[in-house]
PDB file of C-alpha atoms in Angstrom:
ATOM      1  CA  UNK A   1     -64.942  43.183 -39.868  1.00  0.00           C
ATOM      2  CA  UNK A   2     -62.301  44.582 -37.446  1.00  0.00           C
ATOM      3  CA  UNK A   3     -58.803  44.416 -38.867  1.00  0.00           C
ATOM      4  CA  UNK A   4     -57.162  40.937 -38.749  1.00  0.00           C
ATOM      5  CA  UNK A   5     -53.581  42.556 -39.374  1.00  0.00           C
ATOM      6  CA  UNK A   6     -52.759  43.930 -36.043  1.00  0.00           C
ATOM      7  CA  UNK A   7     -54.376  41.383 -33.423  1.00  0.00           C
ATOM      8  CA  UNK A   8     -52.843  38.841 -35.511  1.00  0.00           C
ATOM      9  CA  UNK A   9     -49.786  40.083 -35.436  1.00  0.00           C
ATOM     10  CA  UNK A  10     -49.417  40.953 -32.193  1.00  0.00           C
ATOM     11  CA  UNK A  11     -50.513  37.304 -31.354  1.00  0.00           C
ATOM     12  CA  UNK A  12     -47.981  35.686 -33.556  1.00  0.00           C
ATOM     13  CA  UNK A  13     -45.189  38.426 -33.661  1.00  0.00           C
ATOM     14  CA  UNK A  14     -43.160  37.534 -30.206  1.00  0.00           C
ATOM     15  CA  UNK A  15     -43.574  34.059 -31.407  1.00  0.00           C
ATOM     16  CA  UNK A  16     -42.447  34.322 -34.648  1.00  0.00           C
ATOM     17  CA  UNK A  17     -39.642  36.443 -33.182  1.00  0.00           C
ATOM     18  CA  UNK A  18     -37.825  33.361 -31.083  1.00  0.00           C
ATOM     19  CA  UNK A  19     -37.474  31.793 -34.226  1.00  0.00           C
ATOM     20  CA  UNK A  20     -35.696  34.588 -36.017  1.00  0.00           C
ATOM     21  CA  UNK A  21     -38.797  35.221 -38.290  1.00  0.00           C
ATOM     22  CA  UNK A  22     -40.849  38.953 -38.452  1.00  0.00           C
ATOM     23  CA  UNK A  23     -44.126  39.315 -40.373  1.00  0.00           C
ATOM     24  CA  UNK A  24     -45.299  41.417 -42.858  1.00  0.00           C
ATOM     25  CA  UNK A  25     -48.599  42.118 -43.880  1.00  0.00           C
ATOM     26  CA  UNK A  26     -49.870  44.003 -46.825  1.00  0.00           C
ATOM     27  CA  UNK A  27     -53.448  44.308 -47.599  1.00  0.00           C
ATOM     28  CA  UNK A  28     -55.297  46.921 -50.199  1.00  0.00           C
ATOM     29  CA  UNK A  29     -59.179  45.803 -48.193  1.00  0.00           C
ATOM     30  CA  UNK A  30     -59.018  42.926 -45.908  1.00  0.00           C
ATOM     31  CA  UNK A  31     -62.602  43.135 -45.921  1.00  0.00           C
ATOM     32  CA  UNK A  32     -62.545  42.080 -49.953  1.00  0.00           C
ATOM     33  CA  UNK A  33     -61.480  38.600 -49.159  1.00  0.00           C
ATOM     34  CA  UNK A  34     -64.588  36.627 -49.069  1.00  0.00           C
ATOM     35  CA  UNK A  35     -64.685  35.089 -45.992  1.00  0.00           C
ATOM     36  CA  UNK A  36     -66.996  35.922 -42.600  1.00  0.00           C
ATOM     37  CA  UNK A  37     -64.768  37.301 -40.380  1.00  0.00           C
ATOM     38  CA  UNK A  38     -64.416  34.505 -38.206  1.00  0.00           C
ATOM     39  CA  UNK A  39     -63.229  31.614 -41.010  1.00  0.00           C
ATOM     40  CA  UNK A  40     -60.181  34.217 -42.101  1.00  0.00           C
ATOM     41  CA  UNK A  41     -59.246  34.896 -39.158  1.00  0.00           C
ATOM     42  CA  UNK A  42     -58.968  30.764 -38.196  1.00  0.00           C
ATOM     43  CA  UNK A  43     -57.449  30.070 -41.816  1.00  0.00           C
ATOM     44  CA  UNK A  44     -54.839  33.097 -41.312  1.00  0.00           C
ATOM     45  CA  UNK A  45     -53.846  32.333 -37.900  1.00  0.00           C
ATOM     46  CA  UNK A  46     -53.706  28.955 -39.198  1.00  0.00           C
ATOM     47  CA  UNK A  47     -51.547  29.672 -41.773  1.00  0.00           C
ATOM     48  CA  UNK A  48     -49.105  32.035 -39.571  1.00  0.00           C
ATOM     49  CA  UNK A  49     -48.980  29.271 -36.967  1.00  0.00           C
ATOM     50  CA  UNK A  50     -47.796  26.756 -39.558  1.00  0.00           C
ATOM     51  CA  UNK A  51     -45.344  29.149 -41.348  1.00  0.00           C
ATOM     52  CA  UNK A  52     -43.654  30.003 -37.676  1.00  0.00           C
ATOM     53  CA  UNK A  53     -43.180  26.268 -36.878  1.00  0.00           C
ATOM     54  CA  UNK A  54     -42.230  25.197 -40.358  1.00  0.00           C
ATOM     55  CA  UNK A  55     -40.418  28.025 -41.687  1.00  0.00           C
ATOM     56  CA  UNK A  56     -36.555  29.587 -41.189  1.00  0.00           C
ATOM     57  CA  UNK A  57     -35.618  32.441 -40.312  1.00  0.00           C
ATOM     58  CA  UNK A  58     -36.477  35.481 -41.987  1.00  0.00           C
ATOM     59  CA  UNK A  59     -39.622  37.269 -43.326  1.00  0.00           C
ATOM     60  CA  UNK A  60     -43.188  35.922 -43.440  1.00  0.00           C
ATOM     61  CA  UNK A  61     -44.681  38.191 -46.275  1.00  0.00           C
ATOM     62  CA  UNK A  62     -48.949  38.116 -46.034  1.00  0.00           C
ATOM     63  CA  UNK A  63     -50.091  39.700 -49.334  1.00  0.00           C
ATOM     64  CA  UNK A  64     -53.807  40.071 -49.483  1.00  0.00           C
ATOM     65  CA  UNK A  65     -54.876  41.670 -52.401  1.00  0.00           C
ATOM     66  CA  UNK A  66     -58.221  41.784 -53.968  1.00  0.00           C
ATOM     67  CA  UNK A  67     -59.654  38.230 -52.844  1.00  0.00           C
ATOM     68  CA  UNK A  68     -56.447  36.524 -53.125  1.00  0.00           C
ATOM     69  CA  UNK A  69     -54.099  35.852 -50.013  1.00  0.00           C
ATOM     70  CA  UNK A  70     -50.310  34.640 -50.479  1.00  0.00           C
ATOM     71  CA  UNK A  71     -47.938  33.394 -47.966  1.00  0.00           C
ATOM     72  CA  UNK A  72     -44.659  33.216 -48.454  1.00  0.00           C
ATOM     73  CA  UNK A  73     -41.666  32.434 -46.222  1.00  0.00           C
ATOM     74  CA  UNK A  74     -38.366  30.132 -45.976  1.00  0.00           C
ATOM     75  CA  UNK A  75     -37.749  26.884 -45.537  1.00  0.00           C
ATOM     76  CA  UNK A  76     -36.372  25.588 -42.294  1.00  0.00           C
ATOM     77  CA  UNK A  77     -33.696  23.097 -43.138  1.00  0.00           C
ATOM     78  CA  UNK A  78     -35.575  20.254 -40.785  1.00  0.00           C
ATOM     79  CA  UNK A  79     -39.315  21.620 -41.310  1.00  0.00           C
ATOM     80  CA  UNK A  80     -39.568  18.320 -42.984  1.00  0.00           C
ATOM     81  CA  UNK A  81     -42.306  19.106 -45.192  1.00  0.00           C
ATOM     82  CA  UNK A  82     -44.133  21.489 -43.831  1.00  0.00           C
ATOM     83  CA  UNK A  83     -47.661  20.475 -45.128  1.00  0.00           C
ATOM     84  CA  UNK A  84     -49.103  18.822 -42.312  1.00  0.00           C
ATOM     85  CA  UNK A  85     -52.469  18.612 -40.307  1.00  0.00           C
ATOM     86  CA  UNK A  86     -52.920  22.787 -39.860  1.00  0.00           C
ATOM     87  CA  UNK A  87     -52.866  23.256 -43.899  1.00  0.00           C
ATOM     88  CA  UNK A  88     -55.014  20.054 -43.879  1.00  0.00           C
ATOM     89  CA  UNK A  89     -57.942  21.795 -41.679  1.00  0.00           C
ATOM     90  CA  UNK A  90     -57.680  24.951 -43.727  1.00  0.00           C
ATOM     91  CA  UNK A  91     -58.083  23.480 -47.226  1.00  0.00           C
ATOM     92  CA  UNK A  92     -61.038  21.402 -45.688  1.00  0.00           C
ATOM     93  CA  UNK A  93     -62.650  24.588 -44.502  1.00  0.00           C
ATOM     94  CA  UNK A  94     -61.638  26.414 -47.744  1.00  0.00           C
ATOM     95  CA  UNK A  95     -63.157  23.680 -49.790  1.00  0.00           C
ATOM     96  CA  UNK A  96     -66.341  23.828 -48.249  1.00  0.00           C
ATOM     97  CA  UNK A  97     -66.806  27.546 -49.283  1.00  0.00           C
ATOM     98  CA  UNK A  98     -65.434  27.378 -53.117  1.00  0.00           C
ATOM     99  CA  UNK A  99     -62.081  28.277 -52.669  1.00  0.00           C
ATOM    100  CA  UNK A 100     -57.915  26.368 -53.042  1.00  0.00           C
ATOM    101  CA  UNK A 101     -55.574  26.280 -51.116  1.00  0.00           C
ATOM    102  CA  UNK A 102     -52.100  25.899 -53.073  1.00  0.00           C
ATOM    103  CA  UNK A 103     -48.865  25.331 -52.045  1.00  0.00           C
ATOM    104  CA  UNK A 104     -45.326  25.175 -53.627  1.00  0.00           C
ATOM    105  CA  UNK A 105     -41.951  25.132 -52.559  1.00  0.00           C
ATOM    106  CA  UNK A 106     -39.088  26.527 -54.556  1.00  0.00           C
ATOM    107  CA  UNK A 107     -35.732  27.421 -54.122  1.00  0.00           C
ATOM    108  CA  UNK A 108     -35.815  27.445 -50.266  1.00  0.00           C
ATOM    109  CA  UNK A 109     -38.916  29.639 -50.364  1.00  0.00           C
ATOM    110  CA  UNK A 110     -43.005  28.056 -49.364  1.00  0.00           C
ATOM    111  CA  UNK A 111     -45.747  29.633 -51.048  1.00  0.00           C
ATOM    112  CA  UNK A 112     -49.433  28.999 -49.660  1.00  0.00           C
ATOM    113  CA  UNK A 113     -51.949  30.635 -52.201  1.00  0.00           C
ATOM    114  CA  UNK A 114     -55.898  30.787 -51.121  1.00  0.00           C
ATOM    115  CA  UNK A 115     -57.702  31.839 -54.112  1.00  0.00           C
TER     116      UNK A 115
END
């Protein structure tokens, strides 16, 4: 599987940077997460595109450890709620191969869990 970390962001950085936002992205073995290659790269780009147009400025932490990916970034004060059609799609997809999506906010600060 050929690294998702730099194509994605590449793809998403310059975007994410017009909004004030950078992204981080730490991962012990992206190729532990149990997904083909294809389906985490569309729920991941998924979940970047949503956290860009949703989120404040600031950082957009990607913390894939083990097969466990978090998400975290602000809250944009008129992002509404943030949980529309693209987190929709994912949990669909993720549902269909035994995995949650979950997703809290708290404090100013959105947390999308795939486990």
């Amino acid at each position: 599987m050929p690294p998702l970390r730099p194509a994605l962001v590449d793809e998403f950085g310059p975007l994410a940077a017009t909004r004030g936002q950078t992204l981080s992205f730490r991962a012990e073995d992206p190729r532990a997460w149990p997904l083909p290659p294809e389906v985490a790269e569309t729920v991941l780009a998924n979940l970047l595109l949503n956290a860009i147009q949703h989120g404040g400025p600031g950082e957009i932490a990607i913390d894939l450890q083990q097969a466990r990916l978090r998400l975290r970034n602000s809250t944009a004060a008129s992002s509404g709620d943030g949980a529309g059609l693209g987190l929709r799609l994912v949990e669909r997809i993720l549902g269909r191969i035994g995995l949650v999506l979950r997703f809290s906010r708290e404090a100013g600060v959105v947390t999308v869990a795939v486990e």
